[in-house]
Amino acid sequence: MNRAYYASSITDFLIENSDAVYGKISGNYDLNKLTIQQANAWKKQVEILKQTLFSLKGKVYFEFTIPRMGKRVDNILIIDNCIFVLEFKIGSEVYDKYAKDQAFDYGLDLNNFHEGSHNQNIIPILIADRAPSTLNTLSKSIDNLHETIYANSHNLQKIIETSLQHFKSADKIDVKSWEESIYKPTPTIIEAATALYKKHNVLEISRSDSGAENLSVTSNCISDIIDFSKHNQRKAICFITGVPGAGKTLAGLNIANQRSNYEKEEHAVFLSGNGPLVDVLREALARDKVKTAKENEEVLSKENAKSQVKSFIQNIHHFRDASLQDSKAPIEKVTIFDEAQRAWTKEQASSFMKRNKGNSEFNKSEPEFLIEVMDRHKDWCTIVCLIGGGQEINTGEAGLEEWIRPFENKFDDWDIYYSTKIVEDHNYIKDDKALVILKSRNAEKKDELHLSVSLRSFRSAQLSNFIQEVINNDISKAKSIYLEFIKRDYPIKITRDLDKAKNWLNTMVRGNERTGIVASSGAVRLRPFGLNVKAKIDAPIWFLNAREDIRSSSFLEEVATEFDIQGLELDWTCVAWDGDLHHHNHQWNYKKFTGTTWKNNNNSERVQYLINSYRVLLTRARQGLVIYIPNGNNEDLTRPSFMYDGTFEFFKSIGIEEI
């Protein structure tokens, strides 16, 4: 894959005809979408850079791919020991903050994910060609990435030369090695969904190193199963497993993207019972469609954009209800069920149908009904279930077993494919009878259906293992993993002061990275500290709006629970810890707040939900987190000191440092 529309040595660029340069750039673009504004911008960039670079040697790139973001940076210059990231705003008379952050984010992407850029001087420059000159200071942000500096068409040359003088060294970047180095992007699910919806391939936006290659392997495996089912007129169900943050949802979105083809009669849909996830992704896609339309000088209303994205991502309950009303086979031949383990049991589904739909005859689990719906197809179909182990967080969530039980004595003509991890990890199947059913149905076991590497926490792939040992109350193992892997790569801090936690987040965040406070839905005694888990957030606003918006996650005022944030992620989080899960007498204690007091939580199912809730909360941060454990108050019977002190000392004993 060519990373740039145009790449050349600066020497050759300077002598090449400007029209020829423009022709090569535009030749890599979809000419049907090329606007006069974009064409003129490229021509002006060529003109400015020819004036700027005449005395310099190095390499110049136009429209260099930034895979994680599914975008391209206007220009990259590699000169001596510096990487300049140029973001042009042609015709602009001001240095726009959004553009400044965008230039920095491109630099941050190179710093974090491009091996050849590690430990190199990265200088983002925002060029507003008509803006006045301004005083710049080279200020390091993180590693060797510097804050964005400003230039116009007249002083860009001087700014580059001053920077080169500042970083002057005998060492020079090996351009060939830089170009050939591995890119390891880890997009957020919002970035990934947006890029895939624009018809990017998953290979363009995901890591290419051997440690994470199984994302593509899994996608290819599912694609082969779909092709086999289609060509042989078979019906199939596949179970994909993966560690938290391994890319299950990304794999599912990629399948939906690849198979959304009415002409080939294999239309696919991504279905999720996770309401906040569906709402956030739809809103993100709609906003991006409106933004893209505006850039292309087209008119598209927000409502029309939302209508268009609905066929790509749907709420599983809406799909279910539509199938109850219409007995025909759905148009979709491929259905991807995200977080399938959260589908409802027979008891939960029947109760809901009776209470809310007036249907007292419904007497089956949600998985069984959804399989029946797809079984209406006379020829072929494929169901893909994305399964997270230890992710059930609510009453009535069925788990993987409920998807397997219907095959004990029904659906004889279906093929079953499952991840090997299902039989190895008790977090996936707790009822051995389900394993017996798989064996009796000659289900096919496939290694390729397990995603083993966390892509969310690119700074440490060991995070999920560490959290498992924390949950297991194994201080020795948790400490070993923390000291060997986590401490170096993934910052975790602890504090008793919420303001210190917020200040730490604001110190760590860079560019357009997002922060947020998360807490268990049972953490009701955080309210004295201004954290009310009963106050519902507006998920699309919380996840997508700018940090200046008081409703935004990054404003650090509204708190999200495990129900709001499961399946989504932030860059940096504050996990606020309450007494519902507290460490005391060398063990974890499980509580539920009822009325005015904490009660023992003795129900094993509810205890598991509580554990899983904290597992979800502790795996939402891509780059690092701070755990906030307030001080108790023995005068308040609902906040005795021991409920908080023991948990604080537990994390301290692992080696986590206090701020």
XYZ file of C-alpha atoms in Angstrom:
659
model
C 0.000 0.000 0.000
C 1.428 3.401 -1.011
C 1.440 5.555 2.082
C 1.539 8.846 0.140
C -0.041 10.197 -3.033
C 3.344 11.671 -3.920
C 6.829 11.035 -2.508
C 10.119 12.399 -3.785
C 13.504 13.663 -2.733
C 13.357 17.402 -2.174
C 15.970 17.845 -4.912
C 13.807 16.063 -7.510
C 10.648 17.782 -6.268
C 12.215 21.206 -6.838
C 13.112 20.507 -10.469
C 9.914 18.645 -11.337
C 7.249 20.631 -13.147
C 4.553 21.841 -10.739
C 1.749 20.597 -12.984
C 3.382 17.167 -13.093
C 3.562 17.073 -9.299
C -0.095 18.076 -9.057
C -0.995 15.448 -11.659
C 0.624 12.685 -9.612
C -1.139 13.803 -6.428
C -4.590 14.118 -8.018
C -4.062 10.894 -9.961
C -4.227 8.976 -6.691
C -7.493 10.627 -5.716
C -11.049 9.761 -6.752
C -11.501 12.324 -9.529
C -15.287 12.083 -9.189
C -14.918 13.579 -5.719
C -12.182 16.104 -6.527
C -13.410 19.620 -5.838
C -11.966 22.861 -7.206
C -11.167 23.837 -3.621
C -9.062 20.697 -3.073
C -7.335 21.015 -6.442
C -6.404 24.641 -5.760
C -5.168 23.731 -2.270
C -2.758 21.132 -3.673
C -1.477 23.538 -6.309
C -0.882 26.208 -3.668
C 0.919 23.707 -1.395
C 3.236 22.768 -4.264
C 3.958 26.447 -4.905
C 4.666 27.248 -1.242
C 6.893 24.220 -0.718
C 8.923 24.922 -3.854
C 9.615 28.400 -2.462
C 10.344 27.024 1.014
C 12.617 24.062 0.324
C 14.971 25.399 -2.363
C 18.043 25.324 -0.067
C 17.224 22.076 1.775
C 17.782 18.372 1.169
C 15.627 15.491 2.352
C 12.328 13.913 1.347
C 8.839 15.301 0.844
C 5.503 13.459 0.994
C 2.054 14.680 -0.036
C -1.106 13.178 1.500
C 0.669 10.709 3.789
C -1.634 8.051 5.262
C -2.378 8.149 8.985
C -3.959 4.687 9.275
C -5.379 4.826 12.798
C -7.394 7.905 11.928
C -8.309 6.824 8.391
C -6.961 10.200 7.226
C -4.004 11.710 5.392
C -1.675 14.472 6.567
C -1.039 17.200 3.978
C 2.753 16.856 3.995
C 5.604 15.197 5.797
C 9.158 16.457 5.403
C 12.145 14.429 6.548
C 15.203 16.659 6.746
C 18.382 15.723 8.644
C 17.220 14.407 12.042
C 13.732 15.969 11.977
C 10.264 14.893 10.873
C 8.069 17.887 10.037
C 4.303 17.253 9.965
C 2.640 19.989 7.896
C -1.044 20.814 8.021
C -2.020 23.509 5.487
C -5.054 25.751 5.722
C -4.952 27.508 2.372
C -6.695 30.874 2.347
C -6.886 31.034 6.139
C -6.022 34.239 7.995
C -6.131 32.626 11.469
C -4.497 29.722 13.258
C -7.518 27.591 14.022
C -7.340 25.569 17.261
C -8.963 22.540 15.654
C -6.344 22.546 12.885
C -3.581 22.983 15.453
C -4.805 19.938 17.381
C -5.188 18.005 14.140
C -1.552 18.642 13.188
C -0.474 17.573 16.666
C -2.619 14.418 16.510
C -0.911 13.390 13.267
C 2.446 13.822 14.999
C 1.167 11.905 18.019
C 0.066 9.075 15.747
C 3.573 8.799 14.277
C 5.133 8.986 17.738
C 2.919 6.253 19.167
C 2.413 3.872 16.277
C 5.152 4.274 13.644
C 8.305 2.431 14.627
C 10.578 4.502 12.391
C 9.398 7.694 14.085
C 10.099 6.535 17.633
C 12.789 8.628 19.333
C 12.918 11.033 16.375
C 12.282 14.777 16.547
C 8.691 15.307 15.381
C 7.612 18.912 14.788
C 3.970 19.574 13.762
C 3.492 22.858 11.893
C 0.153 24.504 11.121
C 0.467 26.704 8.015
C -2.274 29.297 7.574
C -0.878 30.936 4.451
C -2.496 34.368 4.986
C -2.194 34.582 8.769
C 0.153 37.052 10.471
C 3.535 35.896 11.754
C 3.613 34.853 15.388
C 6.318 34.096 17.924
C 7.036 30.356 18.190
C 8.828 28.377 20.854
C 9.875 24.755 20.397
C 8.297 22.968 23.344
C 8.539 19.224 23.888
C 5.212 17.535 24.613
C 5.880 13.810 24.992
C 8.938 11.746 24.041
C 10.463 13.719 21.136
C 7.135 15.044 19.865
C 6.826 18.825 20.103
C 3.844 21.122 20.404
C 2.406 22.514 17.164
C 4.040 25.708 15.909
C 2.567 28.286 13.513
C 3.716 29.473 10.094
C 2.455 31.336 7.057
C 3.557 31.173 3.419
C 6.296 33.789 4.000
C 8.048 32.509 7.126
C 7.727 28.722 6.737
C 11.276 28.443 5.364
C 12.757 30.382 8.279
C 10.792 28.318 10.835
C 12.016 25.036 9.337
C 15.616 26.249 9.181
C 15.455 27.524 12.778
C 14.122 24.175 13.922
C 16.881 22.312 12.068
C 19.459 24.511 13.741
C 17.882 23.845 17.143
C 18.096 20.056 16.676
C 21.409 20.133 14.805
C 23.183 16.782 15.029
C 25.524 14.589 13.017
C 22.828 11.886 13.079
C 20.356 11.797 10.218
C 17.176 9.799 9.727
C 17.619 6.854 7.358
C 14.723 7.627 5.014
C 14.610 4.170 3.420
C 14.508 2.502 6.825
C 11.872 5.007 7.995
C 9.651 4.222 5.014
C 9.960 0.472 5.496
C 9.414 0.457 9.267
C 6.344 -1.175 10.780
C 3.186 0.838 11.385
C 1.179 -0.372 14.386
C -1.988 1.730 14.493
C -4.629 0.883 17.085
C -7.754 2.865 16.189
C -10.476 3.559 18.691
C -13.694 1.793 17.783
C -15.163 5.168 16.778
C -12.216 5.888 14.448
C -12.376 2.348 13.063
C -16.114 2.436 12.375
C -15.784 5.797 10.622
C -12.890 4.614 8.453
C -14.536 1.277 7.582
C -17.798 3.009 6.691
C -15.787 5.052 4.211
C -14.783 1.697 2.659
C -11.267 1.551 4.050
C -10.026 -2.012 4.486
C -9.268 -3.251 7.990
C -5.650 -3.752 6.852
C -5.352 -0.016 6.273
C -6.360 0.948 9.791
C -5.018 -1.897 11.915
C -1.617 -2.965 13.089
C 0.565 -5.010 10.752
C 3.028 -6.454 13.253
C 3.041 -10.188 13.923
C 1.680 -9.750 17.450
C -1.651 -8.430 16.167
C -1.899 -10.076 12.777
C -4.689 -12.383 13.931
C -7.237 -9.585 13.450
C -6.822 -10.053 9.699
C -6.560 -13.839 10.115
C -9.883 -13.883 11.992
C -11.562 -11.659 9.402
C -10.340 -13.923 6.611
C -11.516 -17.035 8.462
C -15.038 -15.633 8.835
C -15.037 -14.556 5.203
C -14.109 -18.104 4.154
C -16.949 -19.529 6.278
C -19.437 -17.117 4.678
C -18.194 -18.029 1.194
C -18.458 -21.756 1.971
C -21.993 -21.320 3.317
C -23.051 -19.324 0.270
C -21.543 -21.633 -2.345
C -22.791 -24.808 -0.664
C -26.209 -23.494 0.404
C -25.433 -24.022 4.093
C -26.394 -22.216 7.268
C -23.653 -21.498 9.800
C -22.998 -19.919 13.158
C -19.505 -18.859 14.309
C -18.282 -17.834 17.739
C -15.398 -15.344 17.918
C -13.704 -14.852 21.285
C -11.072 -12.383 22.389
C -9.381 -10.669 25.298
C -10.742 -7.208 26.245
C -9.771 -4.686 23.593
C -8.599 -7.338 21.109
C -10.733 -5.980 18.278
C -13.825 -8.207 18.315
C -16.069 -5.273 17.470
C -13.570 -4.072 14.846
C -13.594 -7.552 13.260
C -17.390 -7.513 13.270
C -17.615 -4.064 11.703
C -15.105 -5.147 9.065
C -17.261 -8.167 8.140
C -20.357 -5.956 7.931
C -18.415 -3.542 5.739
C -17.081 -6.249 3.417
C -20.389 -8.054 3.038
C -22.761 -5.098 2.649
C -23.592 -5.907 -0.934
C -27.199 -6.106 -2.091
C -26.226 -7.080 -5.642
C -24.519 -10.256 -4.434
C -27.434 -10.938 -2.087
C -25.241 -11.119 0.964
C -26.200 -7.953 2.773
C -24.678 -7.873 6.257
C -25.663 -5.946 9.351
C -23.834 -5.236 12.607
C -26.210 -5.749 15.526
C -25.604 -4.814 19.137
C -27.707 -4.811 22.267
C -25.336 -2.215 23.662
C -27.470 0.906 23.300
C -24.722 3.465 24.061
C -22.350 1.805 21.571
C -24.964 1.884 18.805
C -25.902 5.495 19.587
C -22.282 6.689 19.720
C -21.202 4.927 16.515
C -24.258 6.096 14.588
C -23.768 9.667 15.765
C -20.056 9.551 14.873
C -20.769 8.195 11.384
C -23.536 10.732 10.808
C -21.368 13.660 11.940
C -18.560 12.478 9.680
C -20.907 12.133 6.696
C -22.168 15.694 7.217
C -18.585 16.967 7.584
C -17.425 15.136 4.444
C -20.399 16.429 2.480
C -19.600 19.982 3.557
C -15.955 19.563 2.507
C -17.172 18.342 -0.901
C -19.526 21.335 -1.129
C -22.584 19.088 -0.920
C -25.681 19.543 1.225
C -26.565 16.749 3.652
C -28.742 17.191 6.717
C -27.910 15.460 9.971
C -31.197 13.551 9.896
C -30.558 12.221 6.385
C -27.059 11.202 7.412
C -28.431 9.322 10.442
C -30.953 7.556 8.235
C -28.195 6.379 5.891
C -26.026 4.848 8.620
C -28.875 2.889 10.223
C -28.532 0.000 7.775
C -24.881 -0.483 8.764
C -25.317 -0.548 12.563
C -28.580 -1.530 14.243
C -29.847 -2.178 17.731
C -30.361 -5.915 18.199
C -33.660 -5.359 20.030
C -35.071 -3.364 17.128
C -34.034 -6.176 14.759
C -35.750 -8.664 17.092
C -38.965 -6.639 17.323
C -39.138 -6.174 13.539
C -38.748 -9.939 13.112
C -41.610 -10.543 15.554
C -43.915 -8.404 13.442
C -42.827 -9.847 10.086
C -42.510 -13.618 9.689
C -40.529 -13.426 6.443
C -36.780 -13.976 6.294
C -34.828 -10.758 6.865
C -32.993 -9.171 3.961
C -29.693 -9.726 5.776
C -27.895 -12.999 4.976
C -25.039 -12.211 7.374
C -25.758 -10.960 10.884
C -22.998 -9.991 13.292
C -24.083 -9.976 16.935
C -21.736 -7.859 19.033
C -21.305 -8.829 22.696
C -23.530 -11.824 21.994
C -23.035 -13.079 25.550
C -25.274 -10.222 26.682
C -28.349 -11.511 24.817
C -31.238 -12.343 27.141
C -32.142 -15.608 28.810
C -35.571 -17.179 28.237
C -36.798 -15.816 31.576
C -35.597 -12.264 30.881
C -36.854 -12.213 27.281
C -40.254 -13.716 28.161
C -40.731 -11.309 31.069
C -39.834 -8.317 28.905
C -42.161 -9.410 26.096
C -45.039 -9.850 28.488
C -44.486 -6.514 30.283
C -43.602 -4.282 27.347
C -44.956 -5.933 24.210
C -48.093 -7.605 25.540
C -46.815 -10.920 24.189
C -47.450 -13.561 26.846
C -46.750 -16.447 24.444
C -43.072 -15.639 23.885
C -41.223 -18.470 25.629
C -37.663 -18.704 24.374
C -34.307 -17.076 24.889
C -33.265 -14.174 22.710
C -30.469 -16.244 21.061
C -32.899 -19.054 20.149
C -35.342 -16.596 18.610
C -32.612 -14.830 16.625
C -31.350 -18.149 15.269
C -34.939 -18.993 14.275
C -35.201 -15.670 12.438
C -32.103 -16.389 10.347
C -33.271 -19.991 9.824
C -36.188 -18.570 7.798
C -33.784 -18.283 4.862
C -34.354 -21.197 2.485
C -30.854 -21.223 1.025
C -27.958 -19.931 3.151
C -27.046 -17.544 5.924
C -24.288 -16.954 8.479
C -24.509 -15.740 12.061
C -21.342 -14.323 13.633
C -21.338 -14.055 17.427
C -18.697 -11.859 19.056
C -18.141 -13.132 22.585
C -16.346 -11.394 25.440
C -15.336 -13.660 28.308
C -16.311 -12.360 31.735
C -18.227 -9.453 30.218
C -21.791 -10.156 31.391
C -22.720 -7.192 33.575
C -26.492 -7.226 33.900
C -29.319 -9.416 35.147
C -30.710 -11.720 32.485
C -27.658 -11.727 30.242
C -27.472 -15.263 28.952
C -23.804 -15.894 28.263
C -22.455 -18.035 25.437
C -24.267 -21.200 26.607
C -27.645 -19.821 25.530
C -26.444 -19.601 21.913
C -25.406 -23.267 21.983
C -28.380 -24.865 23.770
C -30.839 -24.448 20.826
C -28.623 -26.756 18.747
C -29.181 -29.705 21.117
C -32.309 -30.838 19.316
C -33.034 -28.221 16.629
C -31.400 -26.667 13.553
C -29.845 -29.944 12.399
C -28.754 -28.512 9.044
C -26.563 -25.798 10.592
C -22.759 -25.845 10.747
C -21.114 -24.637 13.961
C -17.629 -23.091 14.194
C -16.092 -22.017 17.465
C -12.913 -20.596 18.969
C -10.609 -23.041 20.747
C -10.580 -20.648 23.714
C -14.185 -21.584 24.508
C -13.111 -24.971 25.854
C -9.957 -23.670 27.558
C -11.197 -20.654 29.519
C -14.004 -20.997 32.089
C -14.862 -17.319 31.599
C -16.621 -18.299 28.354
C -18.602 -21.431 29.272
C -19.517 -22.313 32.837
C -21.993 -25.099 31.956
C -20.221 -28.197 30.632
C -23.428 -29.365 28.955
C -22.855 -26.748 26.267
C -19.518 -28.391 25.462
C -21.266 -31.763 25.153
C -23.685 -30.233 22.622
C -20.795 -28.857 20.558
C -19.183 -32.273 20.486
C -22.407 -34.075 19.571
C -22.989 -31.663 16.684
C -19.449 -32.178 15.332
C -18.817 -28.453 15.691
C -15.546 -27.354 14.107
C -12.912 -25.847 16.383
C -10.770 -23.069 14.862
C -7.775 -21.311 16.424
C -8.295 -18.392 14.049
C -11.541 -17.431 15.801
C -9.752 -16.191 18.931
C -8.262 -12.697 19.137
C -5.478 -12.977 21.675
C -3.772 -9.573 21.566
C -5.237 -6.419 23.099
C -5.236 -3.574 20.582
C -6.915 -1.096 22.897
C -4.028 -0.752 25.287
C -1.239 -0.326 22.760
C 1.087 0.636 25.591
C 0.753 -2.750 27.286
C -0.696 -5.990 25.962
C -0.476 -7.417 29.496
C -3.178 -5.187 30.968
C -5.984 -7.782 30.828
C -3.758 -10.399 32.507
C -2.867 -7.909 35.233
C -6.521 -7.065 35.891
C -7.441 -10.755 36.022
C -4.884 -11.291 38.807
C -6.234 -8.231 40.647
C -9.709 -9.775 40.471
C -8.257 -13.124 41.553
C -6.831 -11.377 44.649
C -3.380 -12.722 43.767
C -1.125 -9.891 44.924
C 2.069 -11.762 44.044
C 1.121 -12.434 40.406
C -0.450 -9.003 39.961
C 2.684 -7.333 41.315
C 4.934 -9.434 39.079
C 2.998 -8.482 35.918
C 2.775 -4.850 37.010
C 6.501 -4.458 37.679
C 7.620 -6.425 34.615
C 5.230 -5.046 31.993
C 2.686 -2.474 33.119
C 4.754 0.046 35.089
C 7.091 0.694 32.177
C 4.522 0.972 29.404
C 1.156 1.842 30.895
C 0.886 4.524 33.619
C -1.355 3.587 36.543
C -1.607 5.878 39.564
C -3.716 5.951 42.707
C -5.042 8.815 44.827
C -7.490 9.688 47.608
C -8.044 13.162 46.129
C -10.412 13.586 43.156
C -8.907 16.958 42.181
C -5.468 15.352 41.995
C -6.910 12.625 39.774
C -8.420 15.216 37.433
C -5.207 17.249 37.345
C -3.210 14.114 36.504
C -5.543 13.317 33.597
C -5.254 16.869 32.274
C -1.473 16.677 32.552
C -1.291 13.395 30.627
C -3.728 14.179 27.800
C -2.352 15.324 24.442
C -4.031 16.810 21.361
C -7.542 15.467 20.847
C -7.123 12.524 23.204
C -10.109 11.927 25.484
C -10.322 11.574 29.239
C -13.227 10.626 31.481
C -14.359 9.486 34.914
C -15.946 6.036 35.171
C -17.468 4.178 38.115
C -19.548 1.123 38.909
C -23.312 1.552 38.651
C -23.382 0.330 42.252
C -21.000 3.050 43.438
C -23.801 5.135 44.937
C -21.749 6.435 47.873
C -19.476 8.410 45.603
C -22.230 11.025 45.566
C -20.764 13.021 48.503
C -17.746 13.637 46.260
C -19.798 14.957 43.348
C -19.962 11.686 41.398
C -23.568 10.634 40.919
C -23.747 7.310 39.045
C -27.546 7.558 39.003
C -27.418 10.646 36.760
C -27.666 9.335 33.194
C -25.158 10.618 30.658
C -25.948 11.310 26.995
C -23.455 8.828 25.516
C -22.913 10.394 22.047
C -22.325 13.811 23.609
C -20.138 12.366 26.405
C -17.923 10.469 23.953
C -17.866 12.828 20.967
C -18.226 16.452 22.050
C -15.264 18.767 22.628
C -13.763 19.047 26.098
C -15.148 22.577 26.487
C -18.678 21.104 26.598
C -19.650 20.495 30.244
C -21.427 17.275 29.150
C -18.273 15.906 27.511
C -16.260 13.105 29.121
C -13.154 15.288 28.999
C -14.796 18.015 31.079
C -14.469 15.518 33.944
C -17.796 16.335 35.539
C -20.279 13.653 34.458
C -19.451 10.049 35.351
C -20.108 7.022 33.099
C -20.884 3.533 34.390
C -20.030 0.125 32.964
C -23.326 0.173 31.038
C -22.408 3.426 29.311
C -18.851 2.550 28.410
C -18.750 -1.186 27.643
C -17.473 -1.712 24.108
C -16.162 1.858 23.925
C -12.945 3.429 25.166
C -11.113 6.564 26.191
C -7.423 7.405 26.151
C -7.094 8.161 29.870
C -9.572 7.323 32.626
C -10.161 7.925 36.282
C -11.738 4.801 37.814
C -13.637 5.973 40.888
C -13.868 3.129 43.437
C -16.626 2.657 45.975
C -17.486 0.181 48.710
C -19.519 -2.169 46.497
C -16.245 -3.985 45.779
C -13.755 -3.450 48.575
C -10.688 -5.228 49.904
C -10.807 -6.133 53.594
C -9.364 -8.983 55.686
C -7.157 -10.050 52.764
C -10.063 -10.678 50.398
C -12.500 -8.948 48.082
C -15.904 -8.214 49.595
C -19.046 -7.790 47.491
C -21.780 -5.391 48.572
C -24.996 -3.876 47.282
C -26.432 -0.621 48.587
C -30.098 -1.032 49.504
C -32.144 1.736 51.112
C -29.668 3.342 53.489
C -27.166 0.546 54.100
C -24.706 -1.784 52.395
C -25.927 -5.383 52.259
C -23.858 -8.504 51.591
C -24.063 -9.616 47.991
C -24.368 -13.389 48.370
C -25.925 -14.186 45.006
C -23.133 -15.769 42.935
C -24.569 -14.458 39.670
C -24.753 -10.894 40.976
C -21.248 -11.188 42.420
C -20.001 -12.167 38.962
C -21.794 -9.163 37.431
C -20.084 -6.903 39.968
C -16.648 -8.380 39.235
C -17.247 -8.042 35.510
C -18.342 -4.422 35.976
C -14.983 -3.518 37.485
C -13.210 -5.563 34.814
C -14.964 -3.429 32.189
C -14.095 -0.193 33.993
C -10.424 -1.123 34.365
C -10.031 -1.994 30.670
C -11.478 1.176 29.102
C -8.297 3.282 29.015
C -5.987 2.967 26.022
C -3.033 4.799 27.494
C -3.263 4.879 31.278
C -5.511 5.374 34.277
C -5.712 6.747 37.778
C -7.694 4.944 40.455
C -9.501 7.297 42.821
C -10.425 5.791 46.187
C -11.983 8.386 48.507
C -11.340 8.574 52.217
C -14.065 7.051 54.345
C -15.869 8.770 57.175
C -16.601 6.701 60.283
C -19.311 9.167 61.309
C -21.197 8.158 58.163
C -22.277 4.517 58.517
C -22.460 4.193 54.732
C -18.807 5.205 54.267
C -16.737 3.509 56.999
C -13.003 4.025 56.508
C -12.178 0.314 56.324
C -14.224 -0.061 53.113
C -11.847 2.282 51.337
C -8.533 1.977 53.177
C -8.168 -1.738 52.495
C -8.636 -1.289 48.752
C -6.169 1.586 48.732
C -3.545 -0.482 50.570
C -4.177 -3.445 48.244
C -3.225 -1.417 45.167
C -0.308 0.177 46.985
C 1.014 -3.292 47.871
C 1.094 -4.166 44.165
C 3.445 -1.238 43.609
C 1.080 1.358 42.180
C 2.298 4.822 43.126
C 0.207 7.478 44.836
C -0.065 10.968 43.373
